[in-house]
Amino acid sequence: TSTWQASHTYRSVILPLVVFLPLFWRFLQCLARFRSTDQRWPHLGNASKYGAAMLVTVFGALHPLYTTLAATLGYQMFWYSLFIFSSCLSFWWDVVMDWGLGKLKYGLLNDR
């Protein structure tokens, strides 16, 4: 017996879309803020955080398309590298830019 969670449509289409769409909307919001303010920083930096997360989602969804062992290993190494880069970028952005932590002049705390 197979359930709907194990179906190809759910795992390869619906789930990636549910993850991708909020990232895409935030990406577009960051680009709109850049267009309205003409300030590259921080808006394009924030957009890059969402862009990297979208790439992780897309390449994660495409992973099952590669079937040979050599292609799968190379693809997985690329995806893991992209995943680690995106996670580090998101962590840094959230901690330093959004929360204001990690600034030496404030003793690694925020300015408030």
Coordinates of N, CA, C and O in Angstrom, one line a residue:
T1 N 0.8 -1.2 0.0 CA 0.0 0.0 0.0 C 0.9 1.3 0.0 O 1.8 1.4 0.8
S2 N 0.6 2.2 -0.9 CA 1.3 3.4 -0.9 C 0.4 4.6 -0.5 O -0.8 4.6 -0.8
T3 N 1.0 5.5 0.2 CA 0.2 6.6 0.7 C 0.6 7.8 -0.2 O 1.5 7.8 -1.0
W4 N -0.2 8.9 -0.1 CA 0.1 10.1 -0.9 C 1.4 10.7 -0.6 O 2.0 11.3 -1.4
Q5 N 2.0 10.5 0.6 CA 3.3 11.1 1.0 C 4.4 10.4 0.2 O 5.4 11.0 -0.1
A6 N 4.2 9.2 -0.2 CA 5.2 8.5 -1.0 C 5.1 8.7 -2.5 O 6.0 8.2 -3.2
S7 N 4.1 9.3 -2.9 CA 3.9 9.5 -4.4 C 4.9 10.4 -5.0 O 5.4 11.3 -4.3
H8 N 5.2 10.2 -6.2 CA 6.2 11.0 -7.0 C 5.7 12.4 -7.1 O 6.5 13.4 -6.9
T9 N 4.5 12.7 -7.3 CA 4.0 14.0 -7.5 C 4.1 14.8 -6.2 O 4.5 16.0 -6.2
Y10 N 3.8 14.2 -5.0 CA 4.0 14.9 -3.8 C 5.4 15.2 -3.5 O 5.8 16.3 -3.1
R11 N 6.3 14.2 -3.6 CA 7.7 14.4 -3.2 C 8.5 15.2 -4.2 O 9.4 15.9 -3.8
S12 N 8.2 15.2 -5.5 CA 9.0 15.8 -6.5 C 8.4 17.1 -7.0 O 9.1 17.9 -7.7
V13 N 7.1 17.4 -6.8 CA 6.4 18.6 -7.3 C 5.8 19.4 -6.2 O 6.2 20.6 -6.0
I14 N 4.9 18.8 -5.4 CA 4.2 19.6 -4.4 C 5.1 20.1 -3.3 O 5.1 21.3 -3.0
L15 N 5.8 19.2 -2.7 CA 6.7 19.6 -1.6 C 7.8 20.6 -2.0 O 7.9 21.6 -1.3
P16 N 8.5 20.4 -3.1 CA 9.4 21.5 -3.5 C 8.7 22.8 -3.8 O 9.3 23.9 -3.5
L17 N 7.5 22.8 -4.3 CA 6.8 24.1 -4.6 C 6.4 24.8 -3.3 O 6.5 26.0 -3.2
V18 N 6.0 24.0 -2.3 CA 5.6 24.6 -1.0 C 6.8 25.2 -0.3 O 6.7 26.2 0.3
V19 N 8.0 24.6 -0.5 CA 9.2 25.2 0.0 C 9.7 26.4 -0.8 O 10.2 27.4 -0.3
F20 N 9.6 26.3 -2.1 CA 10.1 27.3 -3.1 C 9.4 28.6 -3.1 O 10.0 29.7 -3.1
L21 N 8.0 28.5 -3.1 CA 7.2 29.7 -3.3 C 7.4 30.8 -2.2 O 7.6 32.0 -2.6
P22 N 7.5 30.5 -0.9 CA 7.7 31.6 0.1 C 9.1 32.2 -0.1 O 9.3 33.4 0.0
L23 N 10.1 31.4 -0.5 CA 11.5 31.9 -0.8 C 11.4 32.8 -2.0 O 12.0 33.9 -2.0
F24 N 10.7 32.4 -3.0 CA 10.6 33.2 -4.2 C 9.9 34.6 -3.9 O 10.3 35.6 -4.4
W25 N 8.8 34.5 -3.1 CA 8.1 35.8 -2.8 C 9.0 36.7 -2.0 O 9.0 37.9 -2.2
R26 N 9.8 36.2 -1.0 CA 10.7 37.1 -0.3 C 11.8 37.6 -1.2 O 12.2 38.7 -1.0
F27 N 12.3 36.8 -2.1 CA 13.3 37.2 -3.1 C 12.8 38.4 -3.9 O 13.4 39.4 -4.0
L28 N 11.5 38.3 -4.4 CA 10.9 39.4 -5.1 C 10.7 40.6 -4.3 O 10.9 41.7 -4.8
Q29 N 10.4 40.4 -3.0 CA 10.2 41.6 -2.1 C 11.5 42.3 -1.9 O 11.6 43.5 -1.9
C30 N 12.6 41.5 -1.8 CA 13.9 42.2 -1.6 C 14.3 42.9 -2.9 O 14.9 44.0 -2.8
L31 N 14.0 42.4 -4.1 CA 14.3 43.1 -5.3 C 13.4 44.3 -5.5 O 13.9 45.4 -5.9
A32 N 12.2 44.2 -5.0 CA 11.3 45.4 -5.1 C 11.8 46.5 -4.1 O 11.8 47.7 -4.5
R33 N 12.3 46.1 -3.0 CA 12.9 47.1 -2.0 C 14.1 47.8 -2.7 O 14.3 49.0 -2.5
F34 N 14.9 47.0 -3.4 CA 16.1 47.5 -4.0 C 15.7 48.5 -5.1 O 16.2 49.6 -5.2
R35 N 14.7 48.2 -5.9 CA 14.2 49.1 -7.0 C 13.6 50.4 -6.4 O 13.8 51.4 -7.0
S36 N 12.9 50.3 -5.3 CA 12.3 51.5 -4.7 C 13.2 52.4 -4.0 O 13.0 53.6 -3.9
T37 N 14.3 51.8 -3.4 CA 15.3 52.6 -2.6 C 16.6 52.9 -3.4 O 17.3 53.8 -3.0
D38 N 16.9 52.1 -4.4 CA 18.1 52.2 -5.1 C 19.3 51.9 -4.2 O 20.4 52.3 -4.5
Q39 N 19.1 51.2 -3.1 CA 20.2 50.8 -2.2 C 20.5 49.3 -2.5 O 19.7 48.4 -2.2
R40 N 21.8 49.1 -3.0 CA 22.2 47.7 -3.2 C 22.2 46.9 -1.9 O 21.8 45.8 -1.8
W41 N 22.9 47.6 -0.9 CA 23.0 46.9 0.4 C 22.0 47.5 1.3 O 21.9 48.7 1.4
P42 N 21.2 46.8 2.0 CA 21.2 45.4 2.3 C 20.3 44.6 1.4 O 20.2 43.4 1.5
H43 N 19.6 45.2 0.5 CA 18.5 44.5 -0.2 C 19.0 43.4 -1.2 O 18.4 42.4 -1.2
L44 N 20.0 43.7 -1.9 CA 20.5 42.6 -2.8 C 21.2 41.5 -2.0 O 21.2 40.4 -2.4
G45 N 21.8 41.9 -0.9 CA 22.4 40.9 -0.1 C 21.4 39.9 0.5 O 21.5 38.7 0.5
N46 N 20.3 40.5 1.0 CA 19.2 39.7 1.5 C 18.5 38.9 0.4 O 18.2 37.7 0.6
A47 N 18.4 39.4 -0.8 CA 17.9 38.7 -2.0 C 18.8 37.5 -2.3 O 18.3 36.4 -2.6
S48 N 20.1 37.7 -2.1 CA 21.0 36.5 -2.4 C 20.8 35.4 -1.4 O 21.0 34.2 -1.8
K49 N 20.5 35.7 -0.2 CA 20.1 34.7 0.8 C 19.0 33.8 0.3 O 19.0 32.6 0.3
Y50 N 17.9 34.5 -0.2 CA 16.8 33.7 -0.6 C 17.1 33.1 -2.0 O 16.6 32.0 -2.2
G51 N 17.9 33.7 -2.8 CA 18.3 33.0 -4.1 C 19.1 31.8 -3.9 O 18.8 30.8 -4.5
A52 N 20.0 31.8 -2.9 CA 20.7 30.6 -2.6 C 19.8 29.5 -2.1 O 20.0 28.3 -2.4
A53 N 18.9 29.8 -1.2 CA 17.9 28.8 -0.7 C 17.1 28.3 -1.8 O 16.7 27.1 -1.8
M54 N 16.7 29.1 -2.8 CA 15.9 28.6 -3.9 C 16.7 27.6 -4.7 O 16.1 26.6 -5.2
L55 N 18.0 27.9 -4.9 CA 18.8 27.0 -5.7 C 18.9 25.6 -5.0 O 18.9 24.6 -5.6
V56 N 19.1 25.6 -3.7 CA 19.1 24.4 -2.9 C 17.8 23.6 -3.1 O 17.8 22.4 -3.3
T57 N 16.7 24.3 -3.1 CA 15.4 23.6 -3.3 C 15.3 23.1 -4.7 O 14.8 21.9 -4.8
V58 N 15.6 23.8 -5.7 CA 15.5 23.3 -7.0 C 16.4 22.1 -7.3 O 16.0 21.1 -7.8
F59 N 17.7 22.3 -6.9 CA 18.6 21.2 -7.1 C 18.3 20.0 -6.3 O 18.5 18.8 -6.7
G60 N 17.7 20.2 -5.1 CA 17.3 19.1 -4.3 C 16.1 18.3 -4.9 O 16.0 17.1 -4.9
A61 N 15.2 19.1 -5.6 CA 14.0 18.5 -6.2 C 14.5 17.7 -7.5 O 13.8 16.7 -7.9
L62 N 15.5 18.2 -8.2 CA 16.0 17.5 -9.4 C 16.9 16.3 -9.2 O 17.1 15.6 -10.1
H63 N 17.3 16.1 -7.9 CA 18.2 15.1 -7.6 C 17.8 13.7 -8.2 O 18.6 13.0 -8.7
P64 N 16.5 13.3 -8.0 CA 16.2 11.9 -8.5 C 16.4 11.7 -10.0 O 16.3 10.6 -10.5
L65 N 16.6 12.8 -10.8 CA 16.7 12.6 -12.2 C 18.1 12.0 -12.6 O 18.2 11.5 -13.7
Y66 N 19.0 12.0 -11.7 CA 20.3 11.4 -12.0 C 20.4 10.0 -11.4 O 20.2 9.8 -10.2
T67 N 20.7 9.1 -12.3 CA 20.6 7.7 -11.9 C 21.9 6.9 -11.8 O 22.1 6.0 -11.1
T68 N 23.0 7.3 -12.6 CA 24.2 6.6 -12.5 C 25.0 7.0 -11.3 O 24.8 8.2 -10.8
L69 N 25.8 6.2 -10.7 CA 26.5 6.4 -9.5 C 27.4 7.6 -9.6 O 27.5 8.5 -8.8
A70 N 28.2 7.7 -10.7 CA 29.1 8.8 -10.9 C 28.4 10.1 -11.0 O 28.8 11.1 -10.3
A71 N 27.3 10.2 -11.7 CA 26.6 11.5 -11.8 C 25.9 11.8 -10.5 O 25.9 13.0 -10.1
T72 N 25.5 10.8 -9.7 CA 24.8 11.1 -8.5 C 25.8 11.6 -7.4 O 25.5 12.5 -6.7
L73 N 27.0 11.0 -7.4 CA 28.0 11.5 -6.4 C 28.5 12.9 -6.7 O 28.5 13.7 -5.8
G74 N 28.7 13.2 -8.0 CA 29.1 14.6 -8.3 C 27.9 15.6 -8.0 O 28.2 16.7 -7.5
Y75 N 26.7 15.2 -8.3 CA 25.6 16.0 -8.1 C 25.4 16.2 -6.6 O 25.1 17.3 -6.1
Q76 N 25.5 15.1 -5.8 CA 25.4 15.3 -4.4 C 26.4 16.2 -3.8 O 26.1 17.0 -2.9
M77 N 27.7 16.1 -4.2 CA 28.7 16.9 -3.7 C 28.4 18.4 -4.0 O 28.6 19.3 -3.2
F78 N 27.9 18.6 -5.2 CA 27.5 20.0 -5.6 C 26.4 20.5 -4.7 O 26.4 21.6 -4.2
W79 N 25.4 19.6 -4.5 CA 24.2 20.0 -3.8 C 24.6 20.2 -2.3 O 24.1 21.2 -1.7
Y80 N 25.4 19.4 -1.7 CA 25.9 19.5 -0.3 C 26.6 20.9 -0.2 O 26.5 21.6 0.8
S81 N 27.5 21.2 -1.1 CA 28.3 22.4 -1.1 C 27.3 23.6 -1.1 O 27.5 24.6 -0.4
L82 N 26.4 23.6 -2.0 CA 25.4 24.6 -2.2 C 24.5 24.7 -0.9 O 24.3 25.8 -0.4
F83 N 24.2 23.6 -0.3 CA 23.4 23.6 0.9 C 24.2 24.2 2.1 O 23.7 25.0 2.8
I84 N 25.5 23.9 2.2 CA 26.3 24.4 3.3 C 26.5 25.9 3.1 O 26.4 26.7 4.0
F85 N 26.8 26.3 1.8 CA 26.9 27.8 1.5 C 25.6 28.5 1.9 O 25.7 29.6 2.6
S86 N 24.5 28.0 1.5 CA 23.2 28.7 1.7 C 22.9 28.7 3.2 O 22.5 29.8 3.7
S87 N 23.2 27.7 3.9 CA 23.0 27.6 5.4 C 23.9 28.6 6.1 O 23.4 29.3 7.0
C88 N 25.1 28.7 5.7 CA 26.1 29.6 6.4 C 25.7 31.1 6.1 O 25.7 31.9 7.0
L89 N 25.3 31.3 4.8 CA 24.9 32.7 4.4 C 23.6 33.1 5.2 O 23.5 34.2 5.8
S90 N 22.6 32.2 5.3 CA 21.4 32.5 6.0 C 21.7 32.7 7.5 O 21.1 33.6 8.1
F91 N 22.5 31.9 8.1 CA 22.9 32.0 9.5 C 23.6 33.3 9.8 O 23.2 34.1 10.7
W92 N 24.6 33.7 8.9 CA 25.3 34.9 9.1 C 24.3 36.1 9.0 O 24.4 37.0 9.8
W93 N 23.5 36.1 7.9 CA 22.6 37.2 7.7 C 21.6 37.4 8.8 O 21.4 38.5 9.3
D94 N 21.1 36.3 9.3 CA 20.1 36.4 10.4 C 20.7 36.9 11.7 O 20.2 37.8 12.4
V95 N 21.9 36.3 12.0 CA 22.6 36.7 13.3 C 23.1 38.1 13.2 O 22.9 38.9 14.1
V96 N 23.9 38.4 12.2 CA 24.6 39.7 12.1 C 23.7 40.8 11.6 O 23.6 41.9 12.2
M97 N 23.0 40.6 10.5 CA 22.2 41.7 9.9 C 20.9 41.9 10.5 O 20.5 43.0 10.8
D98 N 20.1 40.8 10.7 CA 18.8 40.9 11.3 C 18.8 41.2 12.8 O 18.1 42.0 13.3
W99 N 19.6 40.4 13.5 CA 19.6 40.5 15.0 C 20.6 41.5 15.5 O 20.6 41.9 16.6
G100 N 21.6 41.9 14.7 CA 22.6 42.8 15.1 C 23.6 42.3 16.0 O 24.3 43.1 16.7
L101 N 23.8 41.0 16.1 CA 24.8 40.4 17.0 C 26.1 40.2 16.3 O 26.2 40.2 15.1
G102 N 27.2 40.0 17.1 CA 28.5 39.7 16.5 C 29.3 41.0 16.2 O 30.4 40.8 15.6
K103 N 28.9 42.1 16.6 CA 29.6 43.4 16.3 C 30.6 43.6 17.5 O 30.1 43.8 18.6
L104 N 31.9 43.7 17.2 CA 32.9 43.8 18.2 C 32.7 45.1 19.0 O 32.9 45.1 20.3
K105 N 32.3 46.2 18.4 CA 32.2 47.4 19.1 C 31.1 47.5 20.2 O 31.1 48.3 21.0
Y106 N 30.2 46.5 20.1 CA 29.1 46.4 21.1 C 29.3 45.1 21.9 O 28.4 44.6 22.6
G107 N 30.5 44.6 22.0 CA 30.8 43.4 22.8 C 30.1 42.1 22.3 O 29.6 41.3 23.1
L108 N 30.0 42.0 20.9 CA 29.3 40.9 20.3 C 27.8 40.9 20.5 O 27.1 39.9 20.1
L109 N 27.2 41.9 21.1 CA 25.8 42.1 21.3 C 25.3 43.1 20.3 O 26.1 43.8 19.6
N110 N 24.0 43.3 20.3 CA 23.5 44.3 19.4 C 23.6 45.7 20.0 O 24.0 45.8 21.2
D111 N 23.3 46.7 19.3 CA 23.5 48.1 19.8 C 22.4 48.6 20.7 O 22.5 49.8 21.1
R112 N 21.5 47.8 21.0 CA 20.4 48.2 21.9 C 20.6 47.8 23.4 O 21.0 46.9 23.8

